[in-house]
Amino acid sequence: MIKGEKLYEGKAKIVYETDNESLVVQEFKNEATAFDGKKKGIITGKGSANTQISAVLFSLLEASGIPTHFKELLSENEMLILKLQMIPLEVVVRNIAAGSLSKRIGYKEGVSLKNPIVEFYYKDDKLGDPLLTRAHIDELEILKSGQYEELRIMALKVNEVLKKYFGDRDLDLVDFKLEFGLKGNQIIVGDEISPDTCRLWDRGTKEKLDKDRFRRDLGNIEGAYREVLRRVKE
């Protein structure tokens, strides 16, 4: 496998072509952004930690019958993945009130939800990645018939698998973001699953071990990512 030209560079990752048209290399960066790119910084070791955490969690999902784009680790900050046609939605699953949900529904941060809530956000930087209803998704013709419910069911299944895995390691999965893509007509989990895309709290102390440490200037960001990596690899 030969790593070729850069195809895309985002806030947290770079994607390169390979000599196999079905596969690409995803490289994780140490750069961090928050609040739609208004806050920027460097988290030393983030790229390496997120690569390895994502590899473990993608492998876990695969073993649970949930298809992902992950193929293999290439280095501490690179993985080989399937090339997908990405769906322009962020699918967020929430188990505990935090962040924007607390503000929207008036729950104090840390209140457990009666049932997991699945939300859909439109991936459009110019619009600020707005929250969409199903009617909005239908109006924009983002999904084909049946795909909305398929995404929702897949997201909830991912939640079940990850909640147990993190829980066994004394971590509460507060909420997380998924991105999906298509390979033909098959919907596949893509992007990453890491402290960049998950809110993770220590079950006993409720210490935040995720990107909120960067967003909220809580300090010891690098240590939080290393701790999640340590527990995930246990």
Tab-separated table of N, CA and C in Angstrom, residues 62-228:
chain	number	residue	atom	x	y	z
A	62	GLU	N	-16.904	-3.560	15.175
A	62	GLU	CA	-16.875	-4.614	14.150
A	62	GLU	C	-17.194	-5.972	14.772
A	63	ALA	N	-16.593	-6.252	15.932
A	63	ALA	CA	-16.829	-7.529	16.606
A	63	ALA	C	-18.269	-7.652	17.086
A	64	SER	N	-18.949	-6.507	17.216
A	64	SER	CA	-20.351	-6.484	17.649
A	64	SER	C	-21.316	-6.438	16.469
A	65	GLY	N	-20.792	-6.593	15.258
A	65	GLY	CA	-21.635	-6.638	14.065
A	65	GLY	C	-21.989	-5.288	13.481
A	66	ILE	N	-21.271	-4.237	13.882
A	66	ILE	CA	-21.525	-2.893	13.358
A	66	ILE	C	-20.403	-2.538	12.391
A	67	PRO	N	-20.703	-2.332	11.115
A	67	PRO	CA	-19.647	-2.073	10.138
A	67	PRO	C	-19.013	-0.699	10.315
A	68	THR	N	-17.679	-0.642	10.216
A	68	THR	CA	-16.945	0.623	10.294
A	68	THR	C	-15.982	0.712	9.108
A	69	HIS	N	-15.391	1.882	8.971
A	69	HIS	CA	-14.442	2.076	7.868
A	69	HIS	C	-13.033	1.614	8.220
A	70	PHE	N	-12.794	1.186	9.451
A	70	PHE	CA	-11.450	0.865	9.917
A	70	PHE	C	-10.920	-0.432	9.314
A	71	LYS	N	-9.668	-0.375	8.855
A	71	LYS	CA	-9.006	-1.573	8.326
A	71	LYS	C	-7.809	-1.980	9.182
A	72	GLU	N	-6.875	-1.059	9.407
A	72	GLU	CA	-5.717	-1.396	10.229
A	72	GLU	C	-4.970	-0.127	10.640
A	73	LEU	N	-4.220	-0.256	11.745
A	73	LEU	CA	-3.325	0.818	12.161
A	73	LEU	C	-2.070	0.776	11.296
A	74	LEU	N	-1.638	1.935	10.850
A	74	LEU	CA	-0.417	2.017	10.061
A	74	LEU	C	0.738	2.586	10.875
A	75	SER	N	0.423	3.492	11.795
A	75	SER	CA	1.418	4.087	12.677
A	75	SER	C	0.676	4.619	13.893
A	76	GLU	N	1.374	5.279	14.792
A	76	GLU	CA	0.714	5.758	16.008
A	76	GLU	C	-0.316	6.840	15.723
A	77	ASN	N	-0.267	7.480	14.533
A	77	ASN	CA	-1.273	8.504	14.224
A	77	ASN	C	-1.882	8.348	12.827
A	78	GLU	N	-1.784	7.140	12.249
A	78	GLU	CA	-2.359	6.882	10.925
A	78	GLU	C	-3.105	5.553	10.930
A	79	MET	N	-4.245	5.532	10.231
A	79	MET	CA	-4.953	4.280	10.043
A	79	MET	C	-5.416	4.157	8.599
A	80	LEU	N	-5.504	2.929	8.147
A	80	LEU	CA	-6.027	2.629	6.828
A	80	LEU	C	-7.523	2.427	6.956
A	81	ILE	N	-8.287	3.118	6.102
A	81	ILE	CA	-9.751	3.061	6.203
A	81	ILE	C	-10.380	2.908	4.822
A	82	LEU	N	-11.622	2.456	4.820
A	82	LEU	CA	-12.399	2.424	3.591
A	82	LEU	C	-12.701	3.851	3.129
A	83	LYS	N	-12.655	4.071	1.849
A	83	LYS	CA	-13.062	5.356	1.285
A	83	LYS	C	-14.587	5.351	1.157
A	84	LEU	N	-15.234	6.272	1.846
A	84	LEU	CA	-16.691	6.324	1.876
A	84	LEU	C	-17.213	7.604	1.236
A	85	GLN	N	-18.452	7.543	0.804
A	85	GLN	CA	-19.196	8.751	0.445
A	85	GLN	C	-19.872	9.216	1.737
A	86	MET	N	-19.326	10.260	2.336
A	86	MET	CA	-19.790	10.660	3.662
A	86	MET	C	-21.164	11.328	3.603
A	87	ILE	N	-21.992	11.002	4.577
A	87	ILE	CA	-23.316	11.604	4.727
A	87	ILE	C	-23.146	12.903	5.510
A	88	PRO	N	-23.666	14.033	5.030
A	88	PRO	CA	-23.412	15.328	5.688
A	88	PRO	C	-24.244	15.561	6.947
A	89	LEU	N	-24.181	14.585	7.854
A	89	LEU	CA	-24.881	14.687	9.127
A	89	LEU	C	-23.957	14.254	10.256
A	90	GLU	N	-24.059	14.934	11.389
A	90	GLU	CA	-23.467	14.461	12.623
A	90	GLU	C	-24.608	13.870	13.456
A	91	VAL	N	-24.445	12.628	13.852
A	91	VAL	CA	-25.477	11.954	14.642
A	91	VAL	C	-24.975	11.910	16.086
A	92	VAL	N	-25.682	12.588	16.975
A	92	VAL	CA	-25.261	12.712	18.366
A	92	VAL	C	-26.199	11.893	19.251
A	93	VAL	N	-25.606	11.062	20.094
A	93	VAL	CA	-26.370	10.276	21.056
A	93	VAL	C	-26.050	10.812	22.450
A	94	ARG	N	-27.092	11.082	23.244
A	94	ARG	CA	-26.910	11.679	24.571
A	94	ARG	C	-27.513	10.766	25.635
A	95	ASN	N	-26.719	10.475	26.668
A	95	ASN	CA	-27.160	9.669	27.799
A	95	ASN	C	-27.332	10.489	29.073
A	96	ILE	N	-26.546	11.546	29.178
A	96	ILE	CA	-26.534	12.415	30.358
A	96	ILE	C	-26.555	13.857	29.861
A	97	ALA	N	-27.309	14.719	30.525
A	97	ALA	CA	-27.398	16.117	30.103
A	97	ALA	C	-26.055	16.822	30.287
A	98	ALA	N	-25.604	17.492	29.228
A	98	ALA	CA	-24.361	18.261	29.259
A	98	ALA	C	-24.347	19.175	28.039
A	99	GLY	N	-23.468	20.157	28.052
A	99	GLY	CA	-23.273	21.013	26.893
A	99	GLY	C	-24.547	21.698	26.440
A	100	SER	N	-24.744	21.680	25.122
A	100	SER	CA	-25.870	22.409	24.524
A	100	SER	C	-27.219	21.846	24.951
A	101	LEU	N	-27.294	20.541	25.257
A	101	LEU	CA	-28.577	19.964	25.665
A	101	LEU	C	-29.034	20.560	26.992
A	102	SER	N	-28.122	20.747	27.923
A	102	SER	CA	-28.484	21.353	29.204
A	102	SER	C	-29.091	22.732	28.994
A	103	LYS	N	-28.506	23.499	28.073
A	103	LYS	CA	-29.004	24.844	27.803
A	103	LYS	C	-30.367	24.805	27.121
A	104	ARG	N	-30.574	23.821	26.240
A	104	ARG	CA	-31.804	23.789	25.451
A	104	ARG	C	-33.009	23.313	26.239
A	105	ILE	N	-32.804	22.347	27.145
A	105	ILE	CA	-33.972	21.789	27.838
A	105	ILE	C	-33.985	22.121	29.332
A	106	GLY	N	-32.979	22.864	29.794
A	106	GLY	CA	-32.997	23.335	31.169
A	106	GLY	C	-32.600	22.328	32.221
A	107	TYR	N	-31.961	21.227	31.814
A	107	TYR	CA	-31.483	20.238	32.772
A	107	TYR	C	-30.107	20.657	33.294
A	108	LYS	N	-29.889	20.466	34.570
A	108	LYS	CA	-28.570	20.692	35.135
A	108	LYS	C	-27.605	19.665	34.557
A	109	GLU	N	-26.386	20.095	34.267
A	109	GLU	CA	-25.397	19.171	33.728
A	109	GLU	C	-25.174	18.015	34.697
A	110	GLY	N	-25.219	16.795	34.151
A	110	GLY	CA	-25.021	15.604	34.963
A	110	GLY	C	-26.287	14.820	35.237
A	111	VAL	N	-27.453	15.374	34.856
A	111	VAL	CA	-28.717	14.658	35.042
A	111	VAL	C	-28.831	13.541	34.004
A	112	SER	N	-29.062	12.325	34.463
A	112	SER	CA	-29.224	11.198	33.542
A	112	SER	C	-30.559	11.311	32.818
A	113	LEU	N	-30.544	11.034	31.532
A	113	LEU	CA	-31.768	11.094	30.735
A	113	LEU	C	-32.565	9.810	30.911
A	114	LYS	N	-33.877	9.923	30.774
A	114	LYS	CA	-34.736	8.744	30.933
A	114	LYS	C	-34.425	7.691	29.873
A	115	ASN	N	-34.159	8.148	28.660
A	115	ASN	CA	-33.764	7.288	27.548
A	115	ASN	C	-32.733	8.039	26.715
A	116	PRO	N	-31.859	7.322	26.006
A	116	PRO	CA	-30.915	8.018	25.138
A	116	PRO	C	-31.646	8.877	24.102
A	117	ILE	N	-31.110	10.051	23.848
A	117	ILE	CA	-31.662	10.958	22.845
A	117	ILE	C	-30.728	10.966	21.640
A	118	VAL	N	-31.297	10.795	20.446
A	118	VAL	CA	-30.520	10.851	19.201
A	118	VAL	C	-30.854	12.145	18.473
A	119	GLU	N	-29.828	12.900	18.129
A	119	GLU	CA	-30.003	14.170	17.431
A	119	GLU	C	-29.212	14.156	16.126
A	120	PHE	N	-29.691	14.938	15.166
A	120	PHE	CA	-29.030	15.041	13.864
A	120	PHE	C	-28.647	16.508	13.609
A	121	TYR	N	-27.403	16.706	13.236
A	121	TYR	CA	-26.899	18.048	12.930
A	121	TYR	C	-26.390	18.079	11.493
A	122	TYR	N	-26.663	19.177	10.809
A	122	TYR	CA	-26.263	19.346	9.417
A	122	TYR	C	-24.812	19.789	9.359
A	123	LYS	N	-23.959	19.017	8.691
A	123	LYS	CA	-22.545	19.371	8.573
A	123	LYS	C	-22.371	20.470	7.522
A	124	ASP	N	-22.433	21.697	7.982
A	124	ASP	CA	-22.262	22.855	7.107
A	124	ASP	C	-21.678	23.994	7.939
A	125	ASP	N	-20.376	24.245	7.759
A	125	ASP	CA	-19.691	25.264	8.559
A	125	ASP	C	-20.318	26.640	8.405
A	126	LYS	N	-20.769	26.954	7.205
A	126	LYS	CA	-21.343	28.280	6.974
A	126	LYS	C	-22.622	28.492	7.777
A	127	LEU	N	-23.355	27.414	8.010
A	127	LEU	CA	-24.606	27.494	8.769
A	127	LEU	C	-24.404	27.221	10.263
A	128	GLY	N	-23.160	26.855	10.638
A	128	GLY	CA	-22.892	26.566	12.036
A	128	GLY	C	-23.351	25.199	12.491
A	129	ASP	N	-23.427	24.232	11.567
A	129	ASP	CA	-23.822	22.849	11.895
A	129	ASP	C	-25.111	22.800	12.710
A	130	PRO	N	-26.227	23.280	12.140
A	130	PRO	CA	-27.473	23.392	12.922
A	130	PRO	C	-28.131	22.042	13.222
A	131	LEU	N	-28.872	22.024	14.330
A	131	LEU	CA	-29.700	20.874	14.689
A	131	LEU	C	-30.861	20.780	13.706
A	132	LEU	N	-31.106	19.564	13.177
A	132	LEU	CA	-32.172	19.350	12.197
A	132	LEU	C	-33.244	18.422	12.747
A	133	THR	N	-34.489	18.707	12.410
A	133	THR	CA	-35.567	17.758	12.628
A	133	THR	C	-35.613	16.785	11.443
A	134	ARG	N	-36.414	15.752	11.570
A	134	ARG	CA	-36.564	14.819	10.446
A	134	ARG	C	-37.173	15.534	9.242
A	135	ALA	N	-38.084	16.468	9.485
A	135	ALA	CA	-38.701	17.217	8.381
A	135	ALA	C	-37.651	18.024	7.628
A	136	HIS	N	-36.685	18.601	8.362
A	136	HIS	CA	-35.604	19.342	7.707
A	136	HIS	C	-34.766	18.410	6.827
A	137	ILE	N	-34.457	17.225	7.371
A	137	ILE	CA	-33.643	16.255	6.626
A	137	ILE	C	-34.367	15.827	5.356
A	138	ASP	N	-35.676	15.609	5.464
A	138	ASP	CA	-36.474	15.244	4.289
A	138	ASP	C	-36.499	16.388	3.276
A	139	GLU	N	-36.659	17.609	3.767
A	139	GLU	CA	-36.708	18.771	2.875
A	139	GLU	C	-35.396	18.931	2.117
A	140	LEU	N	-34.280	18.715	2.797
A	140	LEU	CA	-32.966	18.864	2.174
A	140	LEU	C	-32.567	17.643	1.346
A	141	GLU	N	-33.356	16.576	1.437
A	141	GLU	CA	-33.105	15.337	0.693
A	141	GLU	C	-31.703	14.786	0.968
A	142	ILE	N	-31.331	14.805	2.251
A	142	ILE	CA	-30.010	14.313	2.647
A	142	ILE	C	-29.970	12.795	2.637
A	143	LEU	N	-31.074	12.157	3.008
A	143	LEU	CA	-31.141	10.708	3.122
A	143	LEU	C	-32.182	10.124	2.189
A	144	LYS	N	-31.958	8.876	1.801
A	144	LYS	CA	-32.937	8.142	1.015
A	144	LYS	C	-33.943	7.478	1.949
A	145	SER	N	-34.986	6.952	1.362
A	145	SER	CA	-36.045	6.296	2.135
A	145	SER	C	-35.468	5.200	3.026
A	146	GLY	N	-35.822	5.237	4.302
A	146	GLY	CA	-35.395	4.209	5.242
A	146	GLY	C	-34.074	4.487	5.932
A	147	GLN	N	-33.267	5.423	5.395
A	147	GLN	CA	-31.939	5.641	5.961
A	147	GLN	C	-31.979	6.385	7.294
A	148	TYR	N	-32.983	7.241	7.482
A	148	TYR	CA	-33.083	7.968	8.753
A	148	TYR	C	-33.210	6.984	9.907
A	149	GLU	N	-34.113	6.064	9.790
A	149	GLU	CA	-34.336	5.099	10.865
A	149	GLU	C	-33.149	4.156	10.999
A	150	GLU	N	-32.515	3.813	9.877
A	150	GLU	CA	-31.338	2.949	9.933
A	150	GLU	C	-30.211	3.631	10.698
A	151	LEU	N	-29.986	4.924	10.441
A	151	LEU	CA	-28.956	5.667	11.161
A	151	LEU	C	-29.278	5.720	12.655
A	152	ARG	N	-30.528	5.979	12.962
A	152	ARG	CA	-30.947	6.083	14.356
A	152	ARG	C	-30.729	4.754	15.088
A	153	ILE	N	-31.125	3.657	14.465
A	153	ILE	CA	-30.974	2.342	15.093
A	153	ILE	C	-29.497	1.993	15.255
A	154	MET	N	-28.679	2.294	14.228
A	154	MET	CA	-27.245	2.017	14.318
A	154	MET	C	-26.599	2.835	15.432
A	155	ALA	N	-26.989	4.108	15.538
A	155	ALA	CA	-26.421	4.975	16.569
A	155	ALA	C	-26.739	4.450	17.962
A	156	LEU	N	-27.968	3.975	18.164
A	156	LEU	CA	-28.356	3.439	19.465
A	156	LEU	C	-27.629	2.120	19.763
A	157	LYS	N	-27.387	1.322	18.735
A	157	LYS	CA	-26.639	0.081	18.934
A	157	LYS	C	-25.192	0.390	19.302
A	158	VAL	N	-24.597	1.370	18.628
A	158	VAL	CA	-23.239	1.809	18.984
A	158	VAL	C	-23.221	2.265	20.440
A	159	ASN	N	-24.240	3.001	20.833
A	159	ASN	CA	-24.325	3.491	22.205
A	159	ASN	C	-24.327	2.342	23.210
A	160	GLU	N	-25.105	1.304	22.927
A	160	GLU	CA	-25.163	0.158	23.834
A	160	GLU	C	-23.785	-0.476	23.999
A	161	VAL	N	-23.083	-0.647	22.883
A	161	VAL	CA	-21.770	-1.293	22.924
A	161	VAL	C	-20.761	-0.418	23.673
A	162	LEU	N	-20.728	0.866	23.337
A	162	LEU	CA	-19.735	1.758	23.937
A	162	LEU	C	-20.016	2.015	25.416
A	163	LYS	N	-21.286	2.170	25.782
A	163	LYS	CA	-21.621	2.414	27.192
A	163	LYS	C	-21.104	1.279	28.069
A	164	LYS	N	-21.311	0.060	27.622
A	164	LYS	CA	-20.845	-1.087	28.410
A	164	LYS	C	-19.328	-1.123	28.474
A	165	TYR	N	-18.682	-0.908	27.331
A	165	TYR	CA	-17.219	-0.972	27.278
A	165	TYR	C	-16.598	0.091	28.170
A	166	PHE	N	-17.081	1.321	28.042
A	166	PHE	CA	-16.556	2.397	28.890
A	166	PHE	C	-16.921	2.163	30.352
A	167	GLY	N	-18.156	1.723	30.593
A	167	GLY	CA	-18.590	1.478	31.964
A	167	GLY	C	-17.730	0.455	32.669
A	168	ASP	N	-17.309	-0.583	31.944
A	168	ASP	CA	-16.429	-1.602	32.510
A	168	ASP	C	-15.063	-1.029	32.878
A	169	ARG	N	-14.778	0.160	32.382
A	169	ARG	CA	-13.511	0.845	32.660
A	169	ARG	C	-13.721	2.104	33.490
A	170	ASP	N	-14.844	2.113	34.208
A	170	ASP	CA	-15.183	3.209	35.138
A	170	ASP	C	-15.260	4.560	34.445
A	171	LEU	N	-15.814	4.562	33.236
A	171	LEU	CA	-16.057	5.797	32.496
A	171	LEU	C	-17.533	5.889	32.140
A	172	ASP	N	-18.125	7.045	32.366
A	172	ASP	CA	-19.498	7.309	31.932
A	172	ASP	C	-19.469	7.931	30.542
A	173	LEU	N	-20.199	7.327	29.616
A	173	LEU	CA	-20.343	7.889	28.270
A	173	LEU	C	-21.498	8.884	28.314
A	174	VAL	N	-21.170	10.132	28.451
A	174	VAL	CA	-22.175	11.194	28.598
A	174	VAL	C	-22.909	11.402	27.284
A	175	ASP	N	-22.152	11.642	26.227
A	175	ASP	CA	-22.705	11.769	24.878
A	175	ASP	C	-21.580	11.582	23.874
A	176	PHE	N	-21.930	11.436	22.606
A	176	PHE	CA	-20.901	11.276	21.584
A	176	PHE	C	-21.484	11.572	20.214
A	177	LYS	N	-20.577	11.868	19.288
A	177	LYS	CA	-20.946	12.188	17.915
A	177	LYS	C	-20.447	11.079	16.991
A	178	LEU	N	-21.299	10.668	16.074
A	178	LEU	CA	-20.914	9.724	15.027
A	178	LEU	C	-21.067	10.380	13.661
A	179	GLU	N	-20.232	9.938	12.731
A	179	GLU	CA	-20.437	10.273	11.325
A	179	GLU	C	-20.505	8.970	10.548
A	180	PHE	N	-21.324	8.960	9.524
A	180	PHE	CA	-21.544	7.765	8.720
A	180	PHE	C	-21.257	8.062	7.249
A	181	GLY	N	-20.913	7.009	6.528
A	181	GLY	CA	-20.730	7.121	5.093
A	181	GLY	C	-21.331	5.921	4.386
A	182	LEU	N	-21.318	5.993	3.078
A	182	LEU	CA	-21.895	4.928	2.255
A	182	LEU	C	-20.808	4.242	1.436
A	183	LYS	N	-20.893	2.924	1.388
A	183	LYS	CA	-20.116	2.120	0.450
A	183	LYS	C	-21.144	1.363	-0.363
A	184	GLY	N	-21.449	1.873	-1.558
A	184	GLY	CA	-22.606	1.371	-2.280
A	184	GLY	C	-23.852	1.820	-1.546
A	185	ASN	N	-24.706	0.861	-1.176
A	185	ASN	CA	-25.909	1.176	-0.413
A	185	ASN	C	-25.764	0.888	1.077
A	186	GLN	N	-24.565	0.424	1.496
A	186	GLN	CA	-24.359	0.071	2.901
A	186	GLN	C	-23.942	1.289	3.710
A	187	ILE	N	-24.601	1.496	4.838
A	187	ILE	CA	-24.234	2.569	5.753
A	187	ILE	C	-23.169	2.051	6.712
A	188	ILE	N	-22.081	2.828	6.855
A	188	ILE	CA	-20.908	2.400	7.623
A	188	ILE	C	-20.483	3.528	8.549
A	189	VAL	N	-20.079	3.176	9.772
A	189	VAL	CA	-19.564	4.163	10.710
A	189	VAL	C	-18.188	4.627	10.250
A	190	GLY	N	-17.992	5.945	10.179
A	190	GLY	CA	-16.717	6.500	9.747
A	190	GLY	C	-16.129	7.458	10.759
A	191	ASP	N	-15.272	8.355	10.279
A	191	ASP	CA	-14.659	9.427	11.070
A	191	ASP	C	-13.805	8.867	12.201
A	192	GLU	N	-14.136	9.149	13.457
A	192	GLU	CA	-13.371	8.692	14.612
A	192	GLU	C	-14.293	8.557	15.815
A	193	ILE	N	-13.833	7.830	16.832
A	193	ILE	CA	-14.509	7.766	18.125
A	193	ILE	C	-13.416	7.960	19.165
A	194	SER	N	-13.427	9.096	19.837
A	194	SER	CA	-12.303	9.491	20.671
A	194	SER	C	-12.755	10.551	21.677
A	195	PRO	N	-11.859	10.996	22.561
A	195	PRO	CA	-12.213	12.105	23.458
A	195	PRO	C	-12.520	13.411	22.727
A	196	ASP	N	-12.186	13.488	21.456
A	196	ASP	CA	-12.597	14.645	20.650
A	196	ASP	C	-14.087	14.602	20.330
A	197	THR	N	-14.643	13.394	20.225
A	197	THR	CA	-16.028	13.234	19.772
A	197	THR	C	-16.952	12.660	20.847
A	198	CYS	N	-16.392	12.316	21.998
A	198	CYS	CA	-17.177	11.774	23.116
A	198	CYS	C	-16.979	12.631	24.360
A	199	ARG	N	-18.034	12.783	25.142
A	199	ARG	CA	-17.862	13.279	26.511
A	199	ARG	C	-17.731	12.059	27.423
A	200	LEU	N	-16.623	12.001	28.139
A	200	LEU	CA	-16.322	10.873	29.010
A	200	LEU	C	-15.972	11.399	30.396
A	201	TRP	N	-16.688	10.918	31.419
A	201	TRP	CA	-16.437	11.329	32.796
A	201	TRP	C	-16.004	10.126	33.617
A	202	ASP	N	-15.049	10.345	34.491
A	202	ASP	CA	-14.699	9.304	35.452
A	202	ASP	C	-15.935	8.979	36.285
A	203	ARG	N	-16.261	7.703	36.392
A	203	ARG	CA	-17.508	7.299	37.038
A	203	ARG	C	-17.556	7.692	38.518
A	204	GLY	N	-16.415	7.665	39.181
A	204	GLY	CA	-16.413	7.981	40.602
A	204	GLY	C	-16.317	9.467	40.895
A	205	THR	N	-15.370	10.148	40.263
A	205	THR	CA	-15.101	11.562	40.573
A	205	THR	C	-15.853	12.535	39.673
A	206	LYS	N	-16.390	12.041	38.546
A	206	LYS	CA	-17.039	12.867	37.518
A	206	LYS	C	-16.056	13.827	36.840
A	207	GLU	N	-14.761	13.538	36.974
A	207	GLU	CA	-13.758	14.349	36.271
A	207	GLU	C	-13.941	14.197	34.766
A	208	LYS	N	-13.868	15.298	34.053
A	208	LYS	CA	-14.017	15.288	32.601
A	208	LYS	C	-12.710	14.824	31.965
A	209	LEU	N	-12.816	13.809	31.102
A	209	LEU	CA	-11.641	13.228	30.449
A	209	LEU	C	-11.809	13.303	28.939
A	210	ASP	N	-12.072	14.499	28.438
A	210	ASP	CA	-12.396	14.669	27.019
A	210	ASP	C	-12.079	16.095	26.575
A	211	LYS	N	-12.553	16.456	25.396
A	211	LYS	CA	-12.238	17.754	24.810
A	211	LYS	C	-12.815	18.932	25.586
A	212	ASP	N	-13.758	18.687	26.494
A	212	ASP	CA	-14.265	19.767	27.335
A	212	ASP	C	-13.154	20.397	28.174
A	213	ARG	N	-12.102	19.654	28.436
A	213	ARG	CA	-10.983	20.235	29.174
A	213	ARG	C	-10.331	21.354	28.364
A	214	PHE	N	-10.348	21.201	27.036
A	214	PHE	CA	-9.840	22.256	26.136
A	214	PHE	C	-10.864	23.378	25.997
A	215	ARG	N	-12.133	23.002	25.767
A	215	ARG	CA	-13.178	24.001	25.582
A	215	ARG	C	-13.290	24.931	26.790
A	216	ARG	N	-13.184	24.351	27.985
A	216	ARG	CA	-13.472	25.092	29.216
A	216	ARG	C	-12.219	25.503	29.986
A	217	ASP	N	-11.044	25.323	29.363
A	217	ASP	CA	-9.775	25.718	29.993
A	217	ASP	C	-9.593	25.067	31.365
A	218	LEU	N	-9.807	23.756	31.430
A	218	LEU	CA	-9.725	23.037	32.696
A	218	LEU	C	-8.316	22.544	33.010
A	219	GLY	N	-7.418	22.621	32.016
A	219	GLY	CA	-6.053	22.168	32.231
A	219	GLY	C	-5.892	20.666	32.113
A	220	ASN	N	-4.635	20.228	32.120
A	220	ASN	CA	-4.265	18.806	32.030
A	220	ASN	C	-5.008	18.085	30.915
A	221	ILE	N	-5.080	18.718	29.755
A	221	ILE	CA	-5.778	18.129	28.610
A	221	ILE	C	-5.050	16.873	28.143
A	222	GLU	N	-3.724	16.989	28.020
A	222	GLU	CA	-2.939	15.852	27.533
A	222	GLU	C	-3.092	14.646	28.454
A	223	GLY	N	-3.108	14.905	29.768
A	223	GLY	CA	-3.251	13.822	30.731
A	223	GLY	C	-4.590	13.111	30.607
A	224	ALA	N	-5.650	13.863	30.307
A	224	ALA	CA	-6.979	13.269	30.148
A	224	ALA	C	-7.010	12.312	28.963
A	225	TYR	N	-6.431	12.734	27.836
A	225	TYR	CA	-6.415	11.878	26.651
A	225	TYR	C	-5.580	10.613	26.910
A	226	ARG	N	-4.458	10.786	27.594
A	226	ARG	CA	-3.625	9.619	27.913
A	226	ARG	C	-4.363	8.659	28.835
A	227	GLU	N	-5.135	9.186	29.777
A	227	GLU	CA	-5.864	8.334	30.709
A	227	GLU	C	-6.954	7.540	29.995
A	228	VAL	N	-7.662	8.182	29.064
A	228	VAL	CA	-8.676	7.452	28.297
A	228	VAL	C	-8.014	6.358	27.475
